[in-house]
Tab-separated table of C-alpha atoms in Angstrom:
chain	number	residue	atom	x	y	z
A	1000	UNK	CA	0.018	-0.118	0.030
A	1001	UNK	CA	1.569	3.238	-1.027
A	1002	UNK	CA	1.271	6.174	1.511
A	1003	UNK	CA	0.462	9.656	0.366
A	1004	UNK	CA	2.164	12.908	1.157
A	1005	UNK	CA	1.729	13.767	4.795
A	1006	UNK	CA	-1.272	15.654	6.210
A	1007	UNK	CA	0.736	18.798	6.935
A	1008	UNK	CA	2.050	18.874	3.432
A	1009	UNK	CA	-1.210	18.348	1.867
A	1010	UNK	CA	-2.974	21.046	4.138
A	1011	UNK	CA	-0.172	23.333	3.690
A	1012	UNK	CA	-0.385	23.237	0.087
A	1013	UNK	CA	-4.155	23.555	-0.157
A	1014	UNK	CA	-4.168	26.438	2.173
A	1015	UNK	CA	-1.484	28.352	0.208
A	1016	UNK	CA	-3.041	27.510	-3.161
A	1017	UNK	CA	-6.417	29.120	-1.852
A	1018	UNK	CA	-4.806	32.317	-0.464
A	1019	UNK	CA	-3.122	32.882	-3.801
A	1020	UNK	CA	-6.398	32.329	-5.772
A	1021	UNK	CA	-8.035	34.935	-3.469
A	1022	UNK	CA	-5.418	37.371	-3.769
A	1023	UNK	CA	-5.352	37.125	-7.582
A	1024	UNK	CA	-8.998	37.096	-8.347
A	1025	UNK	CA	-10.713	40.451	-8.542
A	1026	UNK	CA	-14.809	40.772	-8.777
A	1027	UNK	CA	-14.574	39.550	-12.683
A	1028	UNK	CA	-12.099	36.749	-12.075
A	1029	UNK	CA	-14.187	35.497	-8.873
A	1030	UNK	CA	-17.307	35.528	-10.896
A	1031	UNK	CA	-15.932	33.492	-13.641
A	1032	UNK	CA	-14.398	30.721	-11.189
A	1033	UNK	CA	-17.669	28.587	-11.421
A	1034	UNK	CA	-16.614	28.266	-15.292
A	1035	UNK	CA	-12.872	27.156	-14.456
A	1036	UNK	CA	-12.122	23.587	-15.456
A	1037	UNK	CA	-12.321	21.263	-12.496
A	1038	UNK	CA	-8.899	19.507	-11.580
A	1039	UNK	CA	-10.322	16.416	-12.627
A	1040	UNK	CA	-10.806	17.882	-16.368
A	1041	UNK	CA	-9.693	15.877	-19.450
A	1042	UNK	CA	-8.749	17.850	-22.385
A	1043	UNK	CA	-9.779	16.268	-25.418
A	1044	UNK	CA	-7.125	14.219	-27.434
A	1045	UNK	CA	-6.639	14.470	-31.164
A	1046	UNK	CA	-8.828	11.374	-31.965
A	1047	UNK	CA	-11.738	12.992	-30.136
A	1048	UNK	CA	-11.204	16.485	-31.976
A	1049	UNK	CA	-11.346	14.470	-35.231
A	1050	UNK	CA	-14.678	13.036	-34.277
A	1051	UNK	CA	-16.277	16.202	-33.314
A	1052	UNK	CA	-15.124	17.797	-36.595
A	1053	UNK	CA	-17.287	15.218	-38.323
A	1054	UNK	CA	-20.570	16.145	-36.492
A	1055	UNK	CA	-22.905	18.262	-39.047
A	1056	UNK	CA	-25.750	20.556	-38.296
A	1057	UNK	CA	-27.069	20.359	-41.804
A	1058	UNK	CA	-27.540	16.594	-41.327
A	1059	UNK	CA	-29.242	17.331	-37.748
A	1060	UNK	CA	-31.641	19.744	-39.338
A	1061	UNK	CA	-32.378	17.412	-42.148
A	1062	UNK	CA	-33.280	14.738	-39.572
A	1063	UNK	CA	-35.485	17.006	-37.702
A	1064	UNK	CA	-37.305	18.042	-40.730
A	1065	UNK	CA	-37.702	14.697	-42.062
A	1066	UNK	CA	-39.131	13.319	-38.532
A	1067	UNK	CA	-41.661	16.531	-38.731
A	1068	UNK	CA	-42.802	15.423	-42.251
A	1069	UNK	CA	-44.450	12.104	-40.984
A	1070	UNK	CA	-47.241	14.682	-39.640
A	1071	UNK	CA	-47.815	13.204	-36.186
A	1072	UNK	CA	-45.519	10.407	-34.510
A	1073	UNK	CA	-47.993	9.897	-31.433
A	1074	UNK	CA	-47.547	6.603	-29.834
A	1075	UNK	CA	-51.247	5.906	-30.822
A	1076	UNK	CA	-50.889	6.829	-34.496
A	1077	UNK	CA	-51.087	4.679	-37.346
A	1078	UNK	CA	-48.328	2.133	-37.651
A	1079	UNK	CA	-48.818	0.778	-41.029
A	1080	UNK	CA	-49.021	4.050	-43.181
A	1081	UNK	CA	-45.766	4.692	-45.196
A	1082	UNK	CA	-45.904	8.459	-45.209
A	1083	UNK	CA	-47.665	9.377	-41.938
A	1084	UNK	CA	-47.569	8.309	-38.299
A	1085	UNK	CA	-45.314	6.723	-35.817
A	1086	UNK	CA	-44.950	3.508	-37.983
A	1087	UNK	CA	-43.607	5.528	-40.901
A	1088	UNK	CA	-41.119	7.437	-38.632
A	1089	UNK	CA	-40.041	3.803	-37.172
A	1090	UNK	CA	-39.219	2.403	-40.522
A	1091	UNK	CA	-37.408	5.596	-41.644
A	1092	UNK	CA	-35.439	5.790	-38.426
A	1093	UNK	CA	-34.467	1.905	-38.743
A	1094	UNK	CA	-33.332	2.476	-42.561
A	1095	UNK	CA	-31.026	5.202	-41.384
A	1096	UNK	CA	-29.458	3.544	-38.597
A	1097	UNK	CA	-28.925	0.492	-40.991
A	1098	UNK	CA	-27.189	2.835	-43.254
A	1099	UNK	CA	-25.000	3.780	-40.348
A	1100	UNK	CA	-24.229	-0.041	-39.586
A	1101	UNK	CA	-23.389	-0.540	-43.126
A	1102	UNK	CA	-20.221	1.724	-42.817
A	1103	UNK	CA	-19.135	-0.121	-39.652
A	1104	UNK	CA	-17.331	-3.352	-40.994
A	1105	UNK	CA	-19.691	-5.375	-39.081
A	1106	UNK	CA	-19.216	-3.544	-35.831
A	1107	UNK	CA	-22.626	-2.071	-35.547
A	1108	UNK	CA	-26.065	-3.625	-35.821
A	1109	UNK	CA	-29.792	-2.060	-36.071
A	1110	UNK	CA	-32.793	-3.511	-35.106
A	1111	UNK	CA	-36.439	-2.967	-33.820
A	1112	UNK	CA	-37.341	-3.847	-30.384
A	1113	UNK	CA	-40.925	-4.234	-29.943
A	1114	UNK	CA	-43.581	-5.205	-27.257
A	1115	UNK	CA	-47.280	-5.027	-26.827
A	1116	UNK	CA	-48.314	-2.726	-24.159
A	1117	UNK	CA	-51.523	-3.553	-22.565
A	1118	UNK	CA	-54.213	-1.137	-21.619
A	1119	UNK	CA	-52.590	1.310	-19.022
A	1120	UNK	CA	-52.289	4.986	-18.030
A	1121	UNK	CA	-52.483	6.982	-21.615
A	1122	UNK	CA	-52.686	3.421	-23.374
A	1123	UNK	CA	-56.593	2.930	-23.985
A	1124	UNK	CA	-56.065	-0.266	-25.962
A	1125	UNK	CA	-53.240	-2.917	-26.497
A	1126	UNK	CA	-50.461	-1.096	-28.631
A	1127	UNK	CA	-47.406	-2.145	-30.066
A	1128	UNK	CA	-44.526	-0.094	-28.905
A	1129	UNK	CA	-41.053	-0.092	-30.690
A	1130	UNK	CA	-37.736	1.031	-29.978
A	1131	UNK	CA	-35.281	1.490	-32.918
A	1132	UNK	CA	-31.712	0.484	-31.579
A	1133	UNK	CA	-28.330	0.489	-33.154
A	1134	UNK	CA	-25.427	-1.265	-31.060
A	1135	UNK	CA	-21.828	-0.615	-31.942
A	1136	UNK	CA	-20.000	-3.546	-30.330
A	1137	UNK	CA	-16.865	-2.562	-28.154
A	1138	UNK	CA	-13.642	-3.939	-29.607
A	1139	UNK	CA	-11.839	-4.365	-26.027
A	1140	UNK	CA	-14.423	-4.596	-23.140
A	1141	UNK	CA	-17.764	-5.159	-25.082
A	1142	UNK	CA	-19.588	-6.358	-21.930
A	1143	UNK	CA	-19.391	-2.640	-20.639
A	1144	UNK	CA	-22.019	-0.611	-22.298
A	1145	UNK	CA	-23.066	2.862	-22.520
A	1146	UNK	CA	-26.642	4.013	-23.816
A	1147	UNK	CA	-27.807	7.526	-25.394
A	1148	UNK	CA	-31.387	8.135	-26.342
A	1149	UNK	CA	-33.865	10.346	-27.704
A	1150	UNK	CA	-37.716	9.708	-28.034
A	1151	UNK	CA	-39.148	9.758	-31.462
A	1152	UNK	CA	-43.007	9.955	-30.364
A	1153	UNK	CA	-44.621	13.488	-30.353
A	1154	UNK	CA	-47.884	14.954	-28.858
A	1155	UNK	CA	-49.960	18.051	-28.921
A	1156	UNK	CA	-52.079	19.584	-26.109
A	1157	UNK	CA	-54.326	16.687	-25.647
A	1158	UNK	CA	-51.888	13.919	-24.832
A	1159	UNK	CA	-54.561	11.383	-26.270
A	1160	UNK	CA	-54.962	13.155	-29.417
A	1161	UNK	CA	-53.268	10.685	-31.894
A	1162	UNK	CA	-54.460	12.177	-35.367
A	1163	UNK	CA	-53.795	15.995	-35.130
A	1164	UNK	CA	-50.430	17.019	-36.636
A	1165	UNK	CA	-47.783	16.824	-33.748
A	1166	UNK	CA	-44.465	18.133	-35.392
A	1167	UNK	CA	-42.231	17.374	-32.293
A	1168	UNK	CA	-39.454	18.999	-33.767
A	1169	UNK	CA	-37.729	20.070	-30.407
A	1170	UNK	CA	-39.671	17.513	-28.282
A	1171	UNK	CA	-38.124	15.397	-29.360
A	1172	UNK	CA	-36.866	15.232	-32.967
A	1173	UNK	CA	-33.818	17.259	-31.752
A	1174	UNK	CA	-32.699	14.357	-29.455
A	1175	UNK	CA	-33.317	11.636	-31.866
A	1176	UNK	CA	-31.194	13.828	-34.539
A	1177	UNK	CA	-28.335	13.920	-32.022
A	1178	UNK	CA	-28.520	10.004	-31.435
A	1179	UNK	CA	-28.607	9.511	-35.448
A	1180	UNK	CA	-25.613	11.722	-35.813
A	1181	UNK	CA	-23.526	10.191	-33.180
A	1182	UNK	CA	-24.383	6.687	-34.575
A	1183	UNK	CA	-23.307	7.956	-38.023
A	1184	UNK	CA	-19.854	9.314	-36.875
A	1185	UNK	CA	-19.266	6.783	-34.473
A	1186	UNK	CA	-19.871	3.696	-36.644
A	1187	UNK	CA	-16.706	4.089	-38.634
A	1188	UNK	CA	-14.535	4.129	-35.365
A	1189	UNK	CA	-13.866	1.360	-33.032
A	1190	UNK	CA	-14.693	2.036	-29.243
A	1191	UNK	CA	-13.270	-0.175	-26.670
A	1192	UNK	CA	-16.722	-0.414	-24.927
A	1193	UNK	CA	-20.230	-0.979	-26.354
A	1194	UNK	CA	-22.380	1.984	-27.335
A	1195	UNK	CA	-26.160	1.553	-27.894
A	1196	UNK	CA	-27.906	4.455	-30.024
A	1197	UNK	CA	-31.866	4.459	-29.111
A	1198	UNK	CA	-34.527	5.997	-30.471
A	1199	UNK	CA	-37.389	5.200	-28.203
A	1200	UNK	CA	-41.149	5.284	-28.369
A	1201	UNK	CA	-44.099	5.913	-25.834
A	1202	UNK	CA	-42.115	8.636	-23.863
A	1203	UNK	CA	-44.992	11.145	-23.990
A	1204	UNK	CA	-47.659	8.370	-22.773
A	1205	UNK	CA	-45.383	7.334	-19.855
A	1206	UNK	CA	-41.862	6.548	-20.584
A	1207	UNK	CA	-42.814	2.920	-21.946
A	1208	UNK	CA	-40.276	2.452	-24.535
A	1209	UNK	CA	-37.344	3.333	-22.388
A	1210	UNK	CA	-38.967	1.125	-19.524
A	1211	UNK	CA	-38.886	-1.574	-21.744
A	1212	UNK	CA	-35.356	-1.286	-22.878
A	1213	UNK	CA	-33.977	-0.778	-19.248
A	1214	UNK	CA	-36.061	-3.860	-18.340
A	1215	UNK	CA	-34.379	-5.970	-21.158
A	1216	UNK	CA	-30.778	-4.658	-20.252
A	1217	UNK	CA	-31.479	-5.506	-16.627
A	1218	UNK	CA	-32.990	-9.015	-17.253
A	1219	UNK	CA	-29.984	-9.911	-19.461
A	1220	UNK	CA	-27.380	-8.570	-16.605
A	1221	UNK	CA	-25.979	-5.955	-18.943
A	1222	UNK	CA	-23.393	-3.839	-17.461
A	1223	UNK	CA	-24.611	-0.382	-18.231
A	1224	UNK	CA	-22.121	2.224	-16.542
A	1225	UNK	CA	-23.784	5.124	-18.124
A	1226	UNK	CA	-26.878	6.519	-19.961
A	1227	UNK	CA	-27.765	9.790	-21.251
A	1228	UNK	CA	-31.133	10.640	-22.675
A	1229	UNK	CA	-31.505	13.891	-24.933
A	1230	UNK	CA	-34.978	15.437	-24.615
A	1231	UNK	CA	-35.848	18.862	-25.874
A	1232	UNK	CA	-32.347	19.970	-26.976
A	1233	UNK	CA	-33.602	21.980	-30.028
A	1234	UNK	CA	-33.639	25.441	-28.963
A	1235	UNK	CA	-31.399	28.125	-27.291
A	1236	UNK	CA	-34.215	30.558	-26.980
A	1237	UNK	CA	-36.401	31.100	-23.972
A	1238	UNK	CA	-39.938	32.076	-23.633
A	1239	UNK	CA	-38.963	35.768	-23.046
A	1240	UNK	CA	-36.804	35.817	-26.228
A	1241	UNK	CA	-33.648	35.541	-24.392
A	1242	UNK	CA	-30.898	33.510	-26.103
A	1243	UNK	CA	-28.186	31.247	-24.502
A	1244	UNK	CA	-26.754	29.161	-27.414
A	1245	UNK	CA	-23.526	27.919	-25.549
A	1246	UNK	CA	-25.317	26.089	-22.323
A	1247	UNK	CA	-26.778	22.688	-22.088
A	1248	UNK	CA	-28.404	21.642	-18.789
A	1249	UNK	CA	-27.632	18.231	-17.510
A	1250	UNK	CA	-30.029	16.764	-14.647
A	1251	UNK	CA	-28.487	14.319	-12.383
A	1252	UNK	CA	-30.361	12.960	-9.236
A	1253	UNK	CA	-28.493	12.891	-5.739
A	1254	UNK	CA	-30.004	10.099	-3.801
A	1255	UNK	CA	-30.608	7.186	-5.992
A	1256	UNK	CA	-34.127	6.314	-7.111
A	1257	UNK	CA	-33.065	2.686	-6.641
A	1258	UNK	CA	-31.719	3.110	-3.009
A	1259	UNK	CA	-32.248	0.320	-0.652
A	1260	UNK	CA	-33.029	0.971	3.100
A	1261	UNK	CA	-29.712	-0.458	4.027
A	1262	UNK	CA	-27.938	1.967	1.529
A	1263	UNK	CA	-30.138	4.789	3.013
A	1264	UNK	CA	-28.723	3.958	6.339
A	1265	UNK	CA	-25.224	4.140	5.215
A	1266	UNK	CA	-25.590	7.257	3.416
A	1267	UNK	CA	-27.304	8.983	6.277
A	1268	UNK	CA	-24.398	8.057	8.475
A	1269	UNK	CA	-21.468	9.147	6.364
A	1270	UNK	CA	-22.989	11.470	3.789
A	1271	UNK	CA	-22.954	11.048	0.091
A	1272	UNK	CA	-26.151	12.877	-0.948
A	1273	UNK	CA	-24.174	14.676	-3.703
A	1274	UNK	CA	-21.944	11.467	-4.643
A	1275	UNK	CA	-24.340	9.097	-6.447
A	1276	UNK	CA	-23.256	7.435	-9.460
A	1277	UNK	CA	-25.405	9.845	-11.630
A	1278	UNK	CA	-23.653	12.810	-10.013
A	1279	UNK	CA	-20.232	11.214	-10.559
A	1280	UNK	CA	-21.427	10.783	-14.374
A	1281	UNK	CA	-22.421	14.324	-14.465
A	1282	UNK	CA	-19.206	15.441	-13.092
A	1283	UNK	CA	-17.300	13.463	-15.717
A	1284	UNK	CA	-19.440	15.101	-18.574
A	1285	UNK	CA	-18.356	18.479	-17.166
A	1286	UNK	CA	-14.559	17.140	-17.048
A	1287	UNK	CA	-14.528	15.930	-20.649
A	1288	UNK	CA	-17.298	18.098	-22.486
A	1289	UNK	CA	-17.148	21.772	-21.115
A	1290	UNK	CA	-14.325	23.063	-23.059
A	1291	UNK	CA	-13.593	24.758	-26.462
A	1292	UNK	CA	-13.760	21.591	-28.217
A	1293	UNK	CA	-17.336	21.497	-27.855
A	1294	UNK	CA	-17.991	25.227	-27.461
A	1295	UNK	CA	-20.451	24.600	-24.681
A	1296	UNK	CA	-20.860	25.069	-20.959
A	1297	UNK	CA	-22.403	22.035	-19.189
A	1298	UNK	CA	-24.700	23.455	-16.486
A	1299	UNK	CA	-25.194	20.241	-14.321
A	1300	UNK	CA	-28.473	20.676	-12.163
A	1301	UNK	CA	-28.679	18.817	-9.056
A	1302	UNK	CA	-32.253	17.380	-9.673
A	1303	UNK	CA	-33.440	14.275	-11.209
A	1304	UNK	CA	-35.476	16.216	-13.663
A	1305	UNK	CA	-37.431	19.362	-13.987
A	1306	UNK	CA	-40.612	20.352	-12.070
A	1307	UNK	CA	-43.696	18.364	-13.168
A	1308	UNK	CA	-41.662	16.528	-15.986
A	1309	UNK	CA	-39.899	13.289	-16.454
A	1310	UNK	CA	-37.542	11.607	-18.793
A	1311	UNK	CA	-36.203	8.425	-20.654
A	1312	UNK	CA	-33.370	8.139	-17.909
A	1313	UNK	CA	-35.735	7.544	-14.971
A	1314	UNK	CA	-36.254	3.883	-15.696
A	1315	UNK	CA	-32.602	3.454	-16.072
A	1316	UNK	CA	-32.238	5.234	-12.417
A	1317	UNK	CA	-34.789	3.049	-11.103
A	1318	UNK	CA	-32.845	0.011	-11.945
A	1319	UNK	CA	-29.492	1.234	-10.494
A	1320	UNK	CA	-28.106	2.537	-13.756
A	1321	UNK	CA	-26.102	5.768	-13.656
A	1322	UNK	CA	-28.255	8.081	-15.951
A	1323	UNK	CA	-28.628	11.831	-16.686
A	1324	UNK	CA	-30.838	14.060	-18.870
A	1325	UNK	CA	-29.760	16.518	-21.282
A	1326	UNK	CA	-32.138	19.563	-21.706
A	1327	UNK	CA	-31.873	22.964	-23.467
A	1328	UNK	CA	-31.017	25.882	-21.022
A	1329	UNK	CA	-34.519	27.664	-20.815
A	1330	UNK	CA	-37.532	26.249	-22.266
A	1331	UNK	CA	-40.329	28.140	-24.451
A	1332	UNK	CA	-43.427	26.063	-23.372
A	1333	UNK	CA	-45.633	27.735	-26.586
A	1334	UNK	CA	-43.403	25.293	-28.657
A	1335	UNK	CA	-43.666	21.918	-26.906
A	1336	UNK	CA	-46.870	19.938	-26.049
A	1337	UNK	CA	-48.991	22.322	-27.875
A	1338	UNK	CA	-51.612	22.437	-30.951
A	1339	UNK	CA	-50.121	23.992	-33.775
A	1340	UNK	CA	-52.282	27.418	-34.110
A	1341	UNK	CA	-51.744	31.179	-34.177
A	1342	UNK	CA	-53.767	32.867	-31.396
A	1343	UNK	CA	-55.676	36.173	-31.588
A	1344	UNK	CA	-52.479	38.211	-30.811
A	1345	UNK	CA	-50.628	36.513	-33.874
A	1346	UNK	CA	-48.432	34.123	-31.569
A	1347	UNK	CA	-47.423	31.108	-33.253
A	1348	UNK	CA	-47.941	27.985	-31.009
A	1349	UNK	CA	-46.703	24.398	-31.648
A	1350	UNK	CA	-43.452	22.463	-31.771
A	1351	UNK	CA	-42.256	23.486	-35.208
A	1352	UNK	CA	-38.799	23.385	-36.869
A	1353	UNK	CA	-39.085	27.008	-37.204
A	1354	UNK	CA	-38.071	27.600	-33.652
A	1355	UNK	CA	-35.099	25.166	-33.454
A	1356	UNK	CA	-31.227	26.143	-33.486
A	1357	UNK	CA	-29.728	23.588	-35.594
A	1358	UNK	CA	-26.048	24.765	-34.871
A	1359	UNK	CA	-27.084	24.507	-31.029
A	1360	UNK	CA	-28.041	21.018	-31.513
A	1361	UNK	CA	-24.870	20.140	-33.325
A	1362	UNK	CA	-22.991	21.571	-30.169
A	1363	UNK	CA	-25.199	19.491	-27.837
A	1364	UNK	CA	-24.077	16.552	-30.196
A	1365	UNK	CA	-20.430	17.349	-29.549
A	1366	UNK	CA	-21.215	17.289	-25.811
A	1367	UNK	CA	-22.604	13.796	-26.075
A	1368	UNK	CA	-20.059	12.608	-28.430
A	1369	UNK	CA	-17.073	13.831	-25.863
A	1370	UNK	CA	-18.895	12.204	-22.926
A	1371	UNK	CA	-19.636	8.842	-24.861
A	1372	UNK	CA	-16.519	8.332	-26.740
A	1373	UNK	CA	-14.413	9.201	-23.514
A	1374	UNK	CA	-16.357	6.798	-21.590
A	1375	UNK	CA	-16.249	4.059	-24.110
A	1376	UNK	CA	-12.433	4.402	-24.286
A	1377	UNK	CA	-11.254	4.985	-20.705
A	1378	UNK	CA	-11.375	2.343	-18.072
A	1379	UNK	CA	-14.579	1.341	-16.463
A	1380	UNK	CA	-15.748	2.845	-13.163
A	1381	UNK	CA	-13.649	1.381	-10.399
A	1382	UNK	CA	-15.807	-1.456	-8.462
A	1383	UNK	CA	-15.523	-2.301	-4.959
A	1384	UNK	CA	-14.215	1.005	-3.641
A	1385	UNK	CA	-14.243	1.195	0.221
A	1386	UNK	CA	-12.990	3.259	2.995
A	1387	UNK	CA	-11.433	1.055	5.724
A	1388	UNK	CA	-13.132	1.842	9.107
A	1389	UNK	CA	-11.993	-1.052	11.259
A	1390	UNK	CA	-10.185	1.121	13.524
A	1391	UNK	CA	-9.878	4.949	14.490
A	1392	UNK	CA	-7.313	6.903	12.886
A	1393	UNK	CA	-6.592	10.204	11.499
A	1394	UNK	CA	-5.576	8.963	8.078
A	1395	UNK	CA	-7.661	7.355	5.376
A	1396	UNK	CA	-7.115	3.955	3.813
A	1397	UNK	CA	-8.856	3.125	0.574
A	1398	UNK	CA	-9.180	-0.202	-1.054
A	1399	UNK	CA	-10.718	-1.142	-4.389
A	1400	UNK	CA	-10.807	-4.080	-6.873
A	1401	UNK	CA	-8.487	-3.944	-9.953
A	1402	UNK	CA	-10.099	-3.710	-13.101
A	1403	UNK	CA	-9.432	-6.125	-16.027
A	1404	UNK	CA	-8.861	-3.620	-18.855
A	1405	UNK	CA	-5.609	-4.702	-20.840
A	1406	UNK	CA	-4.243	-1.167	-21.084
A	1407	UNK	CA	-5.245	-0.254	-17.215
A	1408	UNK	CA	-2.265	1.968	-15.904
A	1409	UNK	CA	-3.287	2.649	-12.526
A	1410	UNK	CA	-5.625	4.671	-10.258
A	1411	UNK	CA	-5.915	8.304	-8.891
A	1412	UNK	CA	-7.422	9.387	-5.590
A	1413	UNK	CA	-9.680	12.446	-5.744
A	1414	UNK	CA	-10.923	14.415	-2.786
A	1415	UNK	CA	-12.683	17.567	-1.673
A	1416	UNK	CA	-14.189	19.327	1.175
A	1417	UNK	CA	-17.545	17.884	2.162
A	1418	UNK	CA	-18.891	21.558	1.256
A	1419	UNK	CA	-17.588	21.476	-2.178
A	1420	UNK	CA	-19.529	20.434	-5.297
A	1421	UNK	CA	-16.554	19.421	-7.493
A	1422	UNK	CA	-13.418	17.331	-6.754
A	1423	UNK	CA	-10.669	19.837	-5.843
A	1424	UNK	CA	-7.516	17.591	-5.408
A	1425	UNK	CA	-5.998	14.596	-7.472
A	1426	UNK	CA	-3.360	12.314	-5.988
A	1427	UNK	CA	-1.688	9.634	-8.238
A	1428	UNK	CA	-1.798	6.216	-6.494
A	1429	UNK	CA	-0.167	4.127	-9.122
A	1430	UNK	CA	-1.258	0.586	-10.256
A	1431	UNK	CA	-2.433	-0.518	-6.775
A	1432	UNK	CA	-5.513	-1.693	-5.026
A	1433	UNK	CA	-4.982	0.081	-1.691
A	1434	UNK	CA	-3.682	3.688	-0.754
A	1435	UNK	CA	-3.462	5.560	2.334
A	1436	UNK	CA	-4.192	9.450	2.500
A	1437	UNK	CA	-2.760	11.331	5.590
A	1438	UNK	CA	-6.220	13.141	5.774
A	1439	UNK	CA	-9.084	12.421	8.028
A	1440	UNK	CA	-11.913	10.483	6.411
A	1441	UNK	CA	-14.358	12.216	8.893
A	1442	UNK	CA	-13.506	15.582	7.161
A	1443	UNK	CA	-13.205	15.385	3.574
A	1444	UNK	CA	-14.977	13.198	0.642
A	1445	UNK	CA	-12.898	10.709	-1.185
A	1446	UNK	CA	-13.002	8.937	-4.518
A	1447	UNK	CA	-11.179	6.648	-6.783
A	1448	UNK	CA	-10.894	6.927	-10.669
A	1449	UNK	CA	-8.843	4.406	-12.966
A	1450	UNK	CA	-6.429	5.760	-15.610
A	1451	UNK	CA	-5.563	3.723	-18.976
A	1452	UNK	CA	-2.080	4.178	-20.652
A	1453	UNK	CA	-3.687	6.477	-23.025
A	1454	UNK	CA	-4.412	8.910	-20.259
A	1455	UNK	CA	-8.241	8.488	-20.315
A	1456	UNK	CA	-9.891	8.487	-16.767
A	1457	UNK	CA	-12.989	6.801	-15.723
A	1458	UNK	CA	-15.708	8.407	-13.685
A	1459	UNK	CA	-15.203	8.568	-10.080
A	1460	UNK	CA	-16.234	5.615	-7.622
A	1461	UNK	CA	-17.538	7.056	-4.241
A	1462	UNK	CA	-16.242	4.710	-1.511
A	1463	UNK	CA	-18.669	2.964	0.860
A	1464	UNK	CA	-17.365	2.190	4.372
A	1465	UNK	CA	-15.758	-1.219	5.078
A	1466	UNK	CA	-15.471	-2.246	8.899
């Protein structure tokens, strides 16, 4: 077990750094500190830069307009009309993903995942619900999986109206366009781990498609280490006309939806409300995607979702998979869940492509690409991370299980004050499975992350107590 620098050395350096930062920062600098990269940040490498340059706003626009052209994509709309309804959209999406797969050299497959939903909330009669999936198999650790989704169904004001035009440009052709563009660009590459690109149905009726997808993955024992849904990522303009074209929100829950009573008891005793796997995933996204290469600021929101709303990440959270939701910075509710109409003042309502910002959607795709590609190339999140609590001591011993990746180089310890939202310190630990830090476990939070020979870092594992 390799020891860390002494407590006195660590604390003296921390205090000196904080004092120097405070002395150098005037009001403007202090205001900007929230946008400074965290110490855990990972700058994009040449491979990622090349991938990001291939993302195309024109293709994203074409996808959104094509999905709108089907008139309605309501889950209860017709499924056998070649030109209108959710069935026509389903068939077009499958053809597009098969086209992506054709360029993959056999690494990507595309398929329909269907089941019959019996009558339930917002489903009055037995209805076939179909997800359209493409799976890009990993070349090194294919058993480790990451999922990215958007929902291709749409709605108007009356959620049961399956016949009126429901263009669904922002909600959620924009998210599906992100997924298709990622599939197109990544199909030609060889990720180390597996990536699933999903266009799911039934979201507006009650998250039916994503629930089925999450259930199938869980039943198969799939090791999903991260899931992102892109839902309402099409516009940078708020309802008051203000624009924020360089920010994307990322919603990440704290207390896990899947938490057991035993896990809750541990959390209450040692803390960790801000250190769920989903929060660590969100911090990872900031580490790799809040930079000049994406042109975006990732605003992490410490909530599962917005008030009165829910998204396709929730079924994954409920099954103990780390998951988070991307959504535009400020919504215009006149252009989602609305009948297409013009009111007496001349105001246009309806989720039309006229109100989308396609360059913004392309930058959202960059954020997704940076996160997914780095996750797929990096080692997996460390397993078995524990803080040894068998005796009282003012130092901290951490242990974990070594990963099986062939290019694993070692591990890093991260820590922060319990009041800090981001990790503030990184300590190289080497290729070991135990490490002692000369800081009290009572005073700070610790984490462990893996590093491979290419310098890619995993998300942080938050350790549980081990007596």
